[in-house]
CSV table of C-alpha atoms in Angstrom, one decimal:
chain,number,residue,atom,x,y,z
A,1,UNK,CA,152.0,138.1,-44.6
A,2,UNK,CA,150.8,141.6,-45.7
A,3,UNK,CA,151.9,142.9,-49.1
A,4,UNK,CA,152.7,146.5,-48.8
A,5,UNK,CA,152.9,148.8,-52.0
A,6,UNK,CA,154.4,152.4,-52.3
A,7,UNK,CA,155.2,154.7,-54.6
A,8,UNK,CA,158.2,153.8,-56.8
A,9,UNK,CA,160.5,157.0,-56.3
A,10,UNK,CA,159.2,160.8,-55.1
A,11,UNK,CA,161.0,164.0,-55.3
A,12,UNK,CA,161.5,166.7,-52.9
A,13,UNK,CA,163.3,170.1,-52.9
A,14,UNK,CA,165.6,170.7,-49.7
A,15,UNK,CA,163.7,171.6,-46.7
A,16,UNK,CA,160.0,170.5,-48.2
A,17,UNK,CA,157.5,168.2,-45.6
A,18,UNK,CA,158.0,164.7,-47.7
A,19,UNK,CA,154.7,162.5,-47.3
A,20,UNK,CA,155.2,158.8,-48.1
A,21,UNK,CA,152.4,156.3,-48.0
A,22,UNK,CA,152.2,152.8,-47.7
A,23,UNK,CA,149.2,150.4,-48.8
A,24,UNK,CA,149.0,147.4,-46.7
A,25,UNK,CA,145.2,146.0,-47.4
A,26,UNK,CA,145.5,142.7,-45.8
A,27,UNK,CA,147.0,143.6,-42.5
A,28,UNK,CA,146.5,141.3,-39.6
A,29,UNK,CA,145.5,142.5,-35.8
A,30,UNK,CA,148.9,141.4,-35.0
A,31,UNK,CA,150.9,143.3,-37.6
A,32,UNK,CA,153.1,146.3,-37.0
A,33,UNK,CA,154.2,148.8,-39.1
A,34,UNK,CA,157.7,149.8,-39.6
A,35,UNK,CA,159.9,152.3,-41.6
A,36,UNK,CA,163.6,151.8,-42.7
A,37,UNK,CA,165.8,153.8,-44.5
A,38,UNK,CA,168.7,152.8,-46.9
A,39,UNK,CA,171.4,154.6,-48.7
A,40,UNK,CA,173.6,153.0,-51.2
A,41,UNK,CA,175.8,150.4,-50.1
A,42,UNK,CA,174.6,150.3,-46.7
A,43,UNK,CA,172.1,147.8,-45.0
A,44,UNK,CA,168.4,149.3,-44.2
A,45,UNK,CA,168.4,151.4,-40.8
A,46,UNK,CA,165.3,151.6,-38.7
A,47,UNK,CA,163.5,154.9,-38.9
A,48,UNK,CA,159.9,154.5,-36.6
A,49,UNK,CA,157.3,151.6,-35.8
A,50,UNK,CA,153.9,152.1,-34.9
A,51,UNK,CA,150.9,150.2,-34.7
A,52,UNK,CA,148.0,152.4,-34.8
A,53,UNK,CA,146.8,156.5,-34.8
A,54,UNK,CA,150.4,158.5,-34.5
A,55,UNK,CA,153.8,157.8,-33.7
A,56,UNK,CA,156.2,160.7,-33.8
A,57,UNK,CA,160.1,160.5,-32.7
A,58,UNK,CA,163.5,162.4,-33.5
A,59,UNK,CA,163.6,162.1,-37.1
A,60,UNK,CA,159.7,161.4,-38.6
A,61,UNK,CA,156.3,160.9,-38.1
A,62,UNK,CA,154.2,158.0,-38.6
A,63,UNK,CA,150.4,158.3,-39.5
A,64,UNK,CA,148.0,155.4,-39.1
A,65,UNK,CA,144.5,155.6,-39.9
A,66,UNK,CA,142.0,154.1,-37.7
A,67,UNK,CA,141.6,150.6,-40.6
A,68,UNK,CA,145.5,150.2,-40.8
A,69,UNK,CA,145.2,149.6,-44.5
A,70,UNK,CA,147.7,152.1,-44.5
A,71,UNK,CA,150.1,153.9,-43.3
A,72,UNK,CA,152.2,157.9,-44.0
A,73,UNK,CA,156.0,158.1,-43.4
A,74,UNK,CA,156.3,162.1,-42.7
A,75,UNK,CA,159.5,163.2,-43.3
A,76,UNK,CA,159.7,167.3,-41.8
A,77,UNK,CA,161.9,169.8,-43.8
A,78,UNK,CA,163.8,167.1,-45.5
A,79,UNK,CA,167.6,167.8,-46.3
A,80,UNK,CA,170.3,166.2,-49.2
A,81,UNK,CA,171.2,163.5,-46.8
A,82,UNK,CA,168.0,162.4,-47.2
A,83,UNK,CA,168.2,161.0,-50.3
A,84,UNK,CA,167.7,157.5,-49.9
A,85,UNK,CA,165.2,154.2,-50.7
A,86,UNK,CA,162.3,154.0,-47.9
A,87,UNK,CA,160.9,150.8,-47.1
A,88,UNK,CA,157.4,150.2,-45.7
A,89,UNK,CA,157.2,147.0,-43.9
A,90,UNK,CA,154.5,144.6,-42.1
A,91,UNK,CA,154.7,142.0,-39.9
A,92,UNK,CA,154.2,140.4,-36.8
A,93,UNK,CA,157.8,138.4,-36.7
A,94,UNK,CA,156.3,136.2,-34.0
A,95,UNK,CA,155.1,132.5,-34.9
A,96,UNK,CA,151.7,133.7,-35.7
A,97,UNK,CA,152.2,134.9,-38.8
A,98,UNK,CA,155.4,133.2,-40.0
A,99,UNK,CA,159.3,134.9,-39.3
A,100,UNK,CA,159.6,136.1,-43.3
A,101,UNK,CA,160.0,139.7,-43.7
A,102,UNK,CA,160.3,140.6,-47.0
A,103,UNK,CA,160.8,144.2,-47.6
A,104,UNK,CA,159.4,145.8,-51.1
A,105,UNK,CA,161.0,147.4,-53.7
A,106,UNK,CA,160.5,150.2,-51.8
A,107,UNK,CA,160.3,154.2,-52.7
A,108,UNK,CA,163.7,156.0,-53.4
A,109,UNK,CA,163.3,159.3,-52.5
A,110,UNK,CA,165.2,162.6,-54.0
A,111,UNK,CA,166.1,165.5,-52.7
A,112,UNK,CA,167.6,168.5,-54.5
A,113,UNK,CA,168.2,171.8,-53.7
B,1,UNK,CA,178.5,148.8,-28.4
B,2,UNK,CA,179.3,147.8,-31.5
B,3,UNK,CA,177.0,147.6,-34.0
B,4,UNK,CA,176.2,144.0,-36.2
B,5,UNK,CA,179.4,143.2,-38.1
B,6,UNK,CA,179.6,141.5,-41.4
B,7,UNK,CA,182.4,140.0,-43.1
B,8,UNK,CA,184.0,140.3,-45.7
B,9,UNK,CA,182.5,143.5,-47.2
B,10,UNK,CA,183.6,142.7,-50.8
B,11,UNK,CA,183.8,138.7,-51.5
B,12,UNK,CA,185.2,137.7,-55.3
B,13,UNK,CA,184.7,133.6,-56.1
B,14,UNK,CA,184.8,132.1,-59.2
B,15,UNK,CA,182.0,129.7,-60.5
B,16,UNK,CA,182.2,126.3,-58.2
B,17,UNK,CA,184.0,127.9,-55.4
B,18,UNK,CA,182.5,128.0,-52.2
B,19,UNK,CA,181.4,131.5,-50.4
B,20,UNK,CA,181.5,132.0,-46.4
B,21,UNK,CA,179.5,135.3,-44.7
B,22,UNK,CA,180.2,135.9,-41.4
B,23,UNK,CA,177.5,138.0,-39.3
B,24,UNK,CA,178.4,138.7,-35.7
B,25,UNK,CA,174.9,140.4,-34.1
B,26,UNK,CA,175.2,143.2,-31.6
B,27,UNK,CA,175.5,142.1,-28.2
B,28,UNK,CA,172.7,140.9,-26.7
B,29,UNK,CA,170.9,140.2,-29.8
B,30,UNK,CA,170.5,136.3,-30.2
B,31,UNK,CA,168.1,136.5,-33.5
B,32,UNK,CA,169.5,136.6,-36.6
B,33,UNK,CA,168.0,137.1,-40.7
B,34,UNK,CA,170.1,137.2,-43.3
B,35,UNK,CA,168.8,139.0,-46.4
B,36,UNK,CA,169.6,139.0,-50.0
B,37,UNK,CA,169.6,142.5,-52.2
B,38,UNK,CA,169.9,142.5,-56.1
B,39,UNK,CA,170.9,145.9,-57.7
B,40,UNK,CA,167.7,148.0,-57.5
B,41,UNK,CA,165.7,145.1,-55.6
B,42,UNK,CA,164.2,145.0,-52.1
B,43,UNK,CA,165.9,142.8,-49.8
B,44,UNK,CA,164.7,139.3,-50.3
B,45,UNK,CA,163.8,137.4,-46.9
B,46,UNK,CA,166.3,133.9,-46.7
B,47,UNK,CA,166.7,132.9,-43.1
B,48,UNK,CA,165.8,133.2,-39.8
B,49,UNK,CA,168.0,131.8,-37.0
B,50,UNK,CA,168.3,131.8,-32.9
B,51,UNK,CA,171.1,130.8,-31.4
B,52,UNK,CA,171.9,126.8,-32.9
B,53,UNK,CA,168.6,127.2,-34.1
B,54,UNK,CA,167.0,127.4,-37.9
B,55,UNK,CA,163.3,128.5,-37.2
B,56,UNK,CA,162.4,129.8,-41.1
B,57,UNK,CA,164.4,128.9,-43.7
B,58,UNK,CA,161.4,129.5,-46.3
B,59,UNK,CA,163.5,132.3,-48.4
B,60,UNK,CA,166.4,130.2,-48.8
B,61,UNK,CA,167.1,127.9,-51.8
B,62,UNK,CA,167.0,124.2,-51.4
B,63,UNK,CA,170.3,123.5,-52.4
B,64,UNK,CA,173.8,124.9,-52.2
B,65,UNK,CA,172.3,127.4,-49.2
B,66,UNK,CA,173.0,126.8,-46.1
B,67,UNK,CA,173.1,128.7,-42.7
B,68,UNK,CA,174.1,128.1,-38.7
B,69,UNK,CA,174.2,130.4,-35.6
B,70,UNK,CA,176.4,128.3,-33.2
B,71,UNK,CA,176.3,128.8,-30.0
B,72,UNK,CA,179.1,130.4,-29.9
B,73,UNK,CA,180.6,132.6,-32.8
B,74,UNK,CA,179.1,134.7,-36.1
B,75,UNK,CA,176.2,133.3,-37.8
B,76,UNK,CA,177.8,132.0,-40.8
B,77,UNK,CA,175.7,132.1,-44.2
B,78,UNK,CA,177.6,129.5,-46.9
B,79,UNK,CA,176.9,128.9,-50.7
B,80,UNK,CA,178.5,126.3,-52.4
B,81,UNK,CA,179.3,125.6,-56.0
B,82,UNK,CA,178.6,129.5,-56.6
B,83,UNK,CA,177.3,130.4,-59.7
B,84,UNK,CA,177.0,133.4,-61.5
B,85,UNK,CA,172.8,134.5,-60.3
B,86,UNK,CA,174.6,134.7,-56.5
B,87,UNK,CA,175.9,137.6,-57.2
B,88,UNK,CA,174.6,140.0,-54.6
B,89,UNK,CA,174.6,141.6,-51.5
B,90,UNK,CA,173.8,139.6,-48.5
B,91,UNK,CA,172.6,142.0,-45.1
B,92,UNK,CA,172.7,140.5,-41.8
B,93,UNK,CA,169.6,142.2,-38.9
B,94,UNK,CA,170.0,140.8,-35.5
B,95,UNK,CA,167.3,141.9,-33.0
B,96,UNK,CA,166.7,141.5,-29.1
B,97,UNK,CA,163.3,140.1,-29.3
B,98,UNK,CA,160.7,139.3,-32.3
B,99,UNK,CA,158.7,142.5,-32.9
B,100,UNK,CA,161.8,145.1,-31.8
B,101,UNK,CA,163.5,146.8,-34.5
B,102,UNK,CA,166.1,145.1,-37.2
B,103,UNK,CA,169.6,146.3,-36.9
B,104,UNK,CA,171.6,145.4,-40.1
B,105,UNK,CA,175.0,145.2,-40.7
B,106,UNK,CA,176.8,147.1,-43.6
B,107,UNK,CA,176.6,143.9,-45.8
B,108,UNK,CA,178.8,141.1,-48.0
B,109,UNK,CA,178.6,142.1,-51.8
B,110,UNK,CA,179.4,139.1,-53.0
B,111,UNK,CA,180.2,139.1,-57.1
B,112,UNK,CA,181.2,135.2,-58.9
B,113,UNK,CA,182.9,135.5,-61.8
């Protein structure tokens, strides 16, 4: 399984572009790339997926380079509520690779005014 | 449609009691994980189940752990003889199919005294 690494925490101030990248060196050709968000208390909610060049939905952007050794959450204009751990995850949750996602420590990400 | 449910929210045992987690997945969703979370950890992969099937139990421990996913009813995870190191919050993710996005449920912080 791909081991990911990220930063440990960021800060922001309210309504900054928040970049957060993901190492993932080892990734396979079946691997995709997810985001998840979790605030205290709460169990990890899914933020974006990709698998290669540029995903971009509702809330976030996700930048892959053309290698996939790594990976950019982009998080537009960020707010308070944003506040939260971010967790960069790899896998291919199929029986190629093994079911085991283990998520990192991740990056916990702070927003002030 | 209701999202993955997890009960209890807050479960107190003493040492050498026995601790049941109940995950009902959102409907539809016949692929469960359970997770484990220490305070400031990442969530620690433990099992992976399909309905009245264990297919990767490699992040569980050997002894005391043990989990189902009947074929009808929650997935239930169960500790026995808890100790102290349990202590923790356990997250539930069901998904529709392998490679779709994890929904988790709001979690069991389980605490042994």
């Amino acid at each position: 399984l791909a081991k990911t690494t990220q930063p440990i925490s960021m800060d922001s101030y309210e309504g900054q572009e928040v970049n957060i990248t993901c190492s993932h060196n080892n990734i396979a050709t079946n691997d995709y790339i997810t985001w998840y968000q979790q605030f205290p208390s709460q169990g990890p909610r899914f933020i974006i997926q990709g698998y290669k060049t540029k995903v971009t939905n509702e809330v976030a952007s996700l930048f892959i380079p053309a290698d996939r050794k790594s990976s950019t959450l982009s998080l537009p204009r960020v707010s308070l509520s944003d506040t939260a751990v971010y967790y960069c995850l790899v896998g291919d949750n199929g029986s190629n690779s093994g079911y085991a996602l283990n998520f990192g420590k991740g990056t916990s990400l702070l927003v002030t005014p | 449609n209701a999202g993955v449910m997890q009960n209890p929210r807050h479960l107190v045992r003493r040492r050498g009691q026995e601790a049941r987690l109940r995950c009902s997945p959102m409907k539809g969703h016949s692929h469960v994980y359970w997770y484990r979370q220490l305070p400031e950890e990442g969530l620690k992969f433990m099992v992976y189940l399909q309905k009245e099937n264990i297919i990767d139990e490699s992040g569980m421990p050997k002894e005391r752990f043990s989990a189902e996913f009947p074929k009808e009813g929650p997935s239930i995870l169960r500790i026995q003889q808890v100790v102290r190191g349990d202590s923790a919050a356990y997250f539930c993710a069901s998904l529709r199919r392998l490679n779709e996005k994890l929904f988790f449920g709001s979690g069991t912080q389980l605490s042994v005294l």
